[in-house]
Amino acid sequence: MKVDTSKPLEYGTHENSNRIFGFWVFLGAEIALFATLFTVFFVLVNRFADGPSGSELFEIGPVLIETFLLLTSSFTIGLAVHAMRHQYKRAMLVFFGITLLMGLGFLGIEISEFVTYVHEGATLQTSAFLSSLFVLLGTHGAHVTFGFLWGAAIMIQLMREGINPATANKSFIFSLYWHFLDVVWIFIFSFVYLKGLM
């Protein structure tokens, strides 16, 4: 495998560059998926039936903690990539681990939020608004769960093999995925929670 040392390690081979390009194409499909879910939510946002509205359901405290955790994790995964480019394996693993722990914290709060909603009688079947809300938040949460498992697998590979073109490529692609999830969350925070609380 020929490695081009003039490029960052994650782009060092032709195959690695193609994988990164392919992942950008995949993210384009993900954008289409979330755009569809947001559109459905906006169409159904006022269809409460006998269920609660967003202003009756949402609590800003847990949402702010979720936002803090996810946005900070975006910063720490950036630090992990920076450490990777300088071949600082230990620092990279530390920042990677912090990122995943924050993702786990985010998931814990989101699951707790869902359980609270259900205990208050707000379920998937209660209203069109709640159906679209649960599908949108659940899809994002499922992506974060997958990201957590994927990131954990990359960490194990990094511990075994160290930083090489293959692990650098996987780590960089993972960072793109994680940043994407953060961008989606900013839209959820702004247009679902903040708008719903108004």
mmCIF file of C-alpha atoms in Angstrom:
data_model
loop_
_atom_site.group_PDB
_atom_site.id
_atom_site.type_symbol
_atom_site.label_atom_id
_atom_site.label_comp_id
_atom_site.label_asym_id
_atom_site.label_seq_id
_atom_site.Cartn_x
_atom_site.Cartn_y
_atom_site.Cartn_z
ATOM 1 C CA MET A 1 0.000 0.000 0.000
ATOM 2 C CA LYS A 2 1.551 3.261 -1.156
ATOM 3 C CA VAL A 3 1.209 6.057 1.387
ATOM 4 C CA ASP A 4 1.420 9.700 0.264
ATOM 5 C CA THR A 5 3.169 11.443 3.165
ATOM 6 C CA SER A 6 2.389 14.899 1.756
ATOM 7 C CA LYS A 7 -1.274 14.442 2.793
ATOM 8 C CA PRO A 8 -2.839 13.977 6.230
ATOM 9 C CA LEU A 9 -2.597 10.312 7.269
ATOM 10 C CA GLU A 10 -6.331 9.679 6.821
ATOM 11 C CA TYR A 11 -6.038 10.748 3.147
ATOM 12 C CA GLY A 12 -2.661 9.035 2.674
ATOM 13 C CA THR A 13 -3.768 6.360 0.185
ATOM 14 C CA HIS A 14 -6.009 6.468 -2.861
ATOM 15 C CA GLU A 15 -8.356 3.972 -1.193
ATOM 16 C CA ASN A 16 -8.618 6.138 1.917
ATOM 17 C CA SER A 17 -9.486 9.224 -0.149
ATOM 18 C CA ASN A 18 -12.207 7.248 -1.938
ATOM 19 C CA ARG A 19 -13.646 6.058 1.395
ATOM 20 C CA ILE A 20 -13.866 9.623 2.674
ATOM 21 C CA PHE A 21 -15.524 10.758 -0.553
ATOM 22 C CA GLY A 22 -17.950 7.823 -0.316
ATOM 23 C CA PHE A 23 -18.805 8.785 3.238
ATOM 24 C CA TRP A 24 -19.642 12.348 2.145
ATOM 25 C CA VAL A 25 -22.060 10.807 -0.366
ATOM 26 C CA PHE A 26 -23.549 8.700 2.445
ATOM 27 C CA LEU A 27 -23.983 11.846 4.551
ATOM 28 C CA GLY A 28 -25.894 13.378 1.635
ATOM 29 C CA ALA A 29 -28.370 10.495 1.924
ATOM 30 C CA GLU A 30 -28.562 11.056 5.679
ATOM 31 C CA ILE A 31 -29.371 14.731 5.088
ATOM 32 C CA ALA A 32 -32.241 13.637 2.839
ATOM 33 C CA LEU A 33 -33.491 11.283 5.571
ATOM 34 C CA PHE A 34 -33.499 13.928 8.300
ATOM 35 C CA ALA A 35 -34.919 16.579 5.951
ATOM 36 C CA THR A 36 -37.862 14.227 5.380
ATOM 37 C CA LEU A 37 -38.338 13.646 9.120
ATOM 38 C CA PHE A 38 -38.190 17.388 9.848
ATOM 39 C CA THR A 39 -40.723 18.067 7.085
ATOM 40 C CA VAL A 40 -43.130 15.486 8.529
ATOM 41 C CA PHE A 41 -42.675 17.002 11.990
ATOM 42 C CA PHE A 42 -43.370 20.554 10.760
ATOM 43 C CA VAL A 43 -46.495 19.395 8.934
ATOM 44 C CA LEU A 44 -47.840 17.615 12.034
ATOM 45 C CA VAL A 45 -46.519 19.950 14.744
ATOM 46 C CA ASN A 46 -49.989 21.402 15.534
ATOM 47 C CA ARG A 47 -51.913 18.096 15.409
ATOM 48 C CA PHE A 48 -52.127 17.499 19.171
ATOM 49 C CA ALA A 49 -55.478 15.627 19.259
ATOM 50 C CA ASP A 50 -56.061 14.992 22.997
ATOM 51 C CA GLY A 51 -52.342 14.898 23.768
ATOM 52 C CA PRO A 52 -49.990 17.572 25.088
ATOM 53 C CA SER A 53 -48.355 20.241 22.957
ATOM 54 C CA GLY A 54 -44.625 20.905 22.921
ATOM 55 C CA SER A 55 -44.928 23.753 25.419
ATOM 56 C CA GLU A 56 -46.755 21.439 27.855
ATOM 57 C CA LEU A 57 -44.315 18.576 27.376
ATOM 58 C CA PHE A 58 -40.802 19.962 26.971
ATOM 59 C CA GLU A 59 -38.469 20.892 29.836
ATOM 60 C CA ILE A 60 -35.536 23.078 28.922
ATOM 61 C CA GLY A 61 -33.143 21.811 31.642
ATOM 62 C CA PRO A 62 -32.480 18.275 30.312
ATOM 63 C CA VAL A 63 -32.423 19.569 26.734
ATOM 64 C CA LEU A 64 -29.720 22.108 27.601
ATOM 65 C CA ILE A 65 -27.625 19.356 29.219
ATOM 66 C CA GLU A 66 -28.066 17.154 26.126
ATOM 67 C CA THR A 67 -27.015 20.061 23.917
ATOM 68 C CA PHE A 68 -23.970 20.795 26.057
ATOM 69 C CA LEU A 69 -22.886 17.140 26.016
ATOM 70 C CA LEU A 70 -23.283 16.691 22.285
ATOM 71 C CA LEU A 71 -21.695 19.988 21.239
ATOM 72 C CA THR A 72 -18.779 19.516 23.622
ATOM 73 C CA SER A 73 -18.285 15.993 22.266
ATOM 74 C CA SER A 74 -17.992 17.507 18.794
ATOM 75 C CA PHE A 75 -15.109 19.599 20.115
ATOM 76 C CA THR A 76 -13.409 16.616 21.781
ATOM 77 C CA ILE A 77 -13.642 14.426 18.664
ATOM 78 C CA GLY A 78 -11.954 17.304 16.820
ATOM 79 C CA LEU A 79 -9.192 17.213 19.436
ATOM 80 C CA ALA A 80 -8.895 13.441 18.910
ATOM 81 C CA VAL A 81 -8.352 13.942 15.168
ATOM 82 C CA HIS A 82 -5.810 16.679 15.905
ATOM 83 C CA ALA A 83 -3.926 14.331 18.269
ATOM 84 C CA MET A 84 -4.097 11.583 15.632
ATOM 85 C CA ARG A 85 -2.431 13.830 13.047
ATOM 86 C CA HIS A 86 0.435 14.388 15.492
ATOM 87 C CA GLN A 87 0.671 10.652 16.283
ATOM 88 C CA TYR A 88 -0.300 11.194 19.944
ATOM 89 C CA LYS A 89 -2.035 7.866 20.459
ATOM 90 C CA ARG A 90 -2.738 8.240 24.178
ATOM 91 C CA ALA A 91 -4.213 11.736 23.806
ATOM 92 C CA MET A 92 -6.261 10.555 20.864
ATOM 93 C CA LEU A 93 -7.695 7.671 22.883
ATOM 94 C CA VAL A 94 -8.470 9.970 25.824
ATOM 95 C CA PHE A 95 -10.370 12.459 23.642
ATOM 96 C CA PHE A 96 -12.085 9.613 21.809
ATOM 97 C CA GLY A 97 -13.159 8.110 25.144
ATOM 98 C CA ILE A 98 -14.456 11.467 26.435
ATOM 99 C CA THR A 99 -16.452 11.876 23.223
ATOM 100 C CA LEU A 100 -18.088 8.483 23.635
ATOM 101 C CA LEU A 101 -18.826 9.061 27.324
ATOM 102 C CA MET A 102 -20.565 12.319 26.468
ATOM 103 C CA GLY A 103 -22.530 10.480 23.798
ATOM 104 C CA LEU A 104 -23.528 7.910 26.401
ATOM 105 C CA GLY A 105 -24.608 10.705 28.771
ATOM 106 C CA PHE A 106 -26.692 12.217 25.986
ATOM 107 C CA LEU A 107 -28.389 8.867 25.368
ATOM 108 C CA GLY A 108 -29.101 8.392 29.080
ATOM 109 C CA ILE A 109 -30.872 11.759 29.293
ATOM 110 C CA GLU A 110 -32.796 11.140 26.080
ATOM 111 C CA ILE A 111 -34.016 7.725 27.276
ATOM 112 C CA SER A 112 -35.026 9.269 30.615
ATOM 113 C CA GLU A 113 -36.901 11.968 28.682
ATOM 114 C CA PHE A 114 -38.776 9.355 26.636
ATOM 115 C CA VAL A 115 -39.702 7.386 29.774
ATOM 116 C CA THR A 116 -41.042 10.579 31.393
ATOM 117 C CA TYR A 117 -43.138 11.372 28.308
ATOM 118 C CA VAL A 118 -44.660 7.883 28.287
ATOM 119 C CA HIS A 119 -45.435 8.035 32.022
ATOM 120 C CA GLU A 120 -47.244 11.327 31.385
ATOM 121 C CA GLY A 121 -49.386 9.614 28.758
ATOM 122 C CA ALA A 122 -47.555 11.036 25.742
ATOM 123 C CA THR A 123 -46.943 8.006 23.528
ATOM 124 C CA LEU A 124 -46.411 7.299 19.864
ATOM 125 C CA GLN A 125 -50.161 6.666 19.443
ATOM 126 C CA THR A 126 -51.417 9.739 21.345
ATOM 127 C CA SER A 127 -51.261 12.253 18.491
ATOM 128 C CA ALA A 128 -49.714 12.913 15.099
ATOM 129 C CA PHE A 129 -47.454 15.520 16.731
ATOM 130 C CA LEU A 130 -46.061 12.973 19.204
ATOM 131 C CA SER A 131 -45.657 10.306 16.506
ATOM 132 C CA SER A 132 -43.537 12.642 14.383
ATOM 133 C CA LEU A 133 -41.630 13.836 17.462
ATOM 134 C CA PHE A 134 -40.759 10.317 18.640
ATOM 135 C CA VAL A 135 -39.731 9.206 15.155
ATOM 136 C CA LEU A 136 -37.483 12.265 14.670
ATOM 137 C CA LEU A 137 -35.858 12.087 18.120
ATOM 138 C CA GLY A 138 -35.705 8.299 18.035
ATOM 139 C CA THR A 139 -33.964 8.255 14.660
ATOM 140 C CA HIS A 140 -31.376 10.725 15.902
ATOM 141 C CA GLY A 141 -30.941 8.744 19.124
ATOM 142 C CA ALA A 142 -30.508 5.515 17.141
ATOM 143 C CA HIS A 143 -27.775 7.223 15.118
ATOM 144 C CA VAL A 144 -26.007 8.317 18.318
ATOM 145 C CA THR A 145 -26.287 4.744 19.667
ATOM 146 C CA PHE A 146 -24.767 3.359 16.479
ATOM 147 C CA GLY A 147 -22.053 6.030 16.650
ATOM 148 C CA PHE A 148 -21.237 5.022 20.222
ATOM 149 C CA LEU A 149 -20.830 1.349 19.263
ATOM 150 C CA TRP A 150 -18.871 2.216 16.117
ATOM 151 C CA GLY A 151 -16.573 4.559 18.035
ATOM 152 C CA ALA A 152 -15.978 1.915 20.717
ATOM 153 C CA ALA A 153 -14.980 -0.591 18.006
ATOM 154 C CA ILE A 154 -12.541 1.934 16.492
ATOM 155 C CA MET A 155 -11.036 2.587 19.931
ATOM 156 C CA ILE A 156 -10.405 -1.139 20.386
ATOM 157 C CA GLN A 157 -8.715 -1.280 16.977
ATOM 158 C CA LEU A 158 -6.620 1.786 17.847
ATOM 159 C CA MET A 159 -5.456 0.158 21.083
ATOM 160 C CA ARG A 160 -4.479 -3.006 19.198
ATOM 161 C CA GLU A 161 -2.920 -1.548 16.060
ATOM 162 C CA GLY A 162 -2.046 2.030 16.930
ATOM 163 C CA ILE A 163 -2.352 4.954 14.514
ATOM 164 C CA ASN A 164 -1.868 3.790 10.918
ATOM 165 C CA PRO A 165 -3.500 4.762 7.580
ATOM 166 C CA ALA A 166 -6.411 2.345 8.162
ATOM 167 C CA THR A 167 -7.247 3.384 11.728
ATOM 168 C CA ALA A 168 -6.667 7.074 10.913
ATOM 169 C CA ASN A 169 -9.104 6.819 8.013
ATOM 170 C CA LYS A 170 -11.769 5.125 10.143
ATOM 171 C CA SER A 171 -11.306 7.644 12.955
ATOM 172 C CA PHE A 172 -11.598 10.613 10.598
ATOM 173 C CA ILE A 173 -14.744 9.210 8.969
ATOM 174 C CA PHE A 174 -16.192 8.604 12.439
ATOM 175 C CA SER A 175 -15.478 12.249 13.331
ATOM 176 C CA LEU A 176 -17.408 13.383 10.232
ATOM 177 C CA TYR A 177 -20.342 11.224 11.334
ATOM 178 C CA TRP A 178 -20.243 12.604 14.866
ATOM 179 C CA HIS A 179 -20.127 16.209 13.643
ATOM 180 C CA PHE A 180 -23.094 15.456 11.404
ATOM 181 C CA LEU A 181 -25.107 14.203 14.391
ATOM 182 C CA ASP A 182 -24.287 17.417 16.236
ATOM 183 C CA VAL A 183 -25.502 19.543 13.327
ATOM 184 C CA VAL A 184 -28.768 17.581 13.250
ATOM 185 C CA TRP A 185 -29.131 18.117 16.996
ATOM 186 C CA ILE A 186 -28.717 21.890 16.587
ATOM 187 C CA PHE A 187 -31.719 21.819 14.255
ATOM 188 C CA ILE A 188 -33.685 19.664 16.725
ATOM 189 C CA PHE A 189 -32.761 21.953 19.613
ATOM 190 C CA SER A 190 -33.687 25.118 17.687
ATOM 191 C CA PHE A 191 -36.748 24.087 15.697
ATOM 192 C CA VAL A 192 -38.273 21.364 17.881
ATOM 193 C CA TYR A 193 -37.512 22.268 21.496
ATOM 194 C CA LEU A 194 -37.005 26.060 21.501
ATOM 195 C CA LYS A 195 -39.783 26.708 19.008
ATOM 196 C CA GLY A 196 -42.016 24.236 20.869
ATOM 197 C CA LEU A 197 -41.466 26.037 24.169
ATOM 198 C CA MET A 198 -42.539 29.408 22.727
#
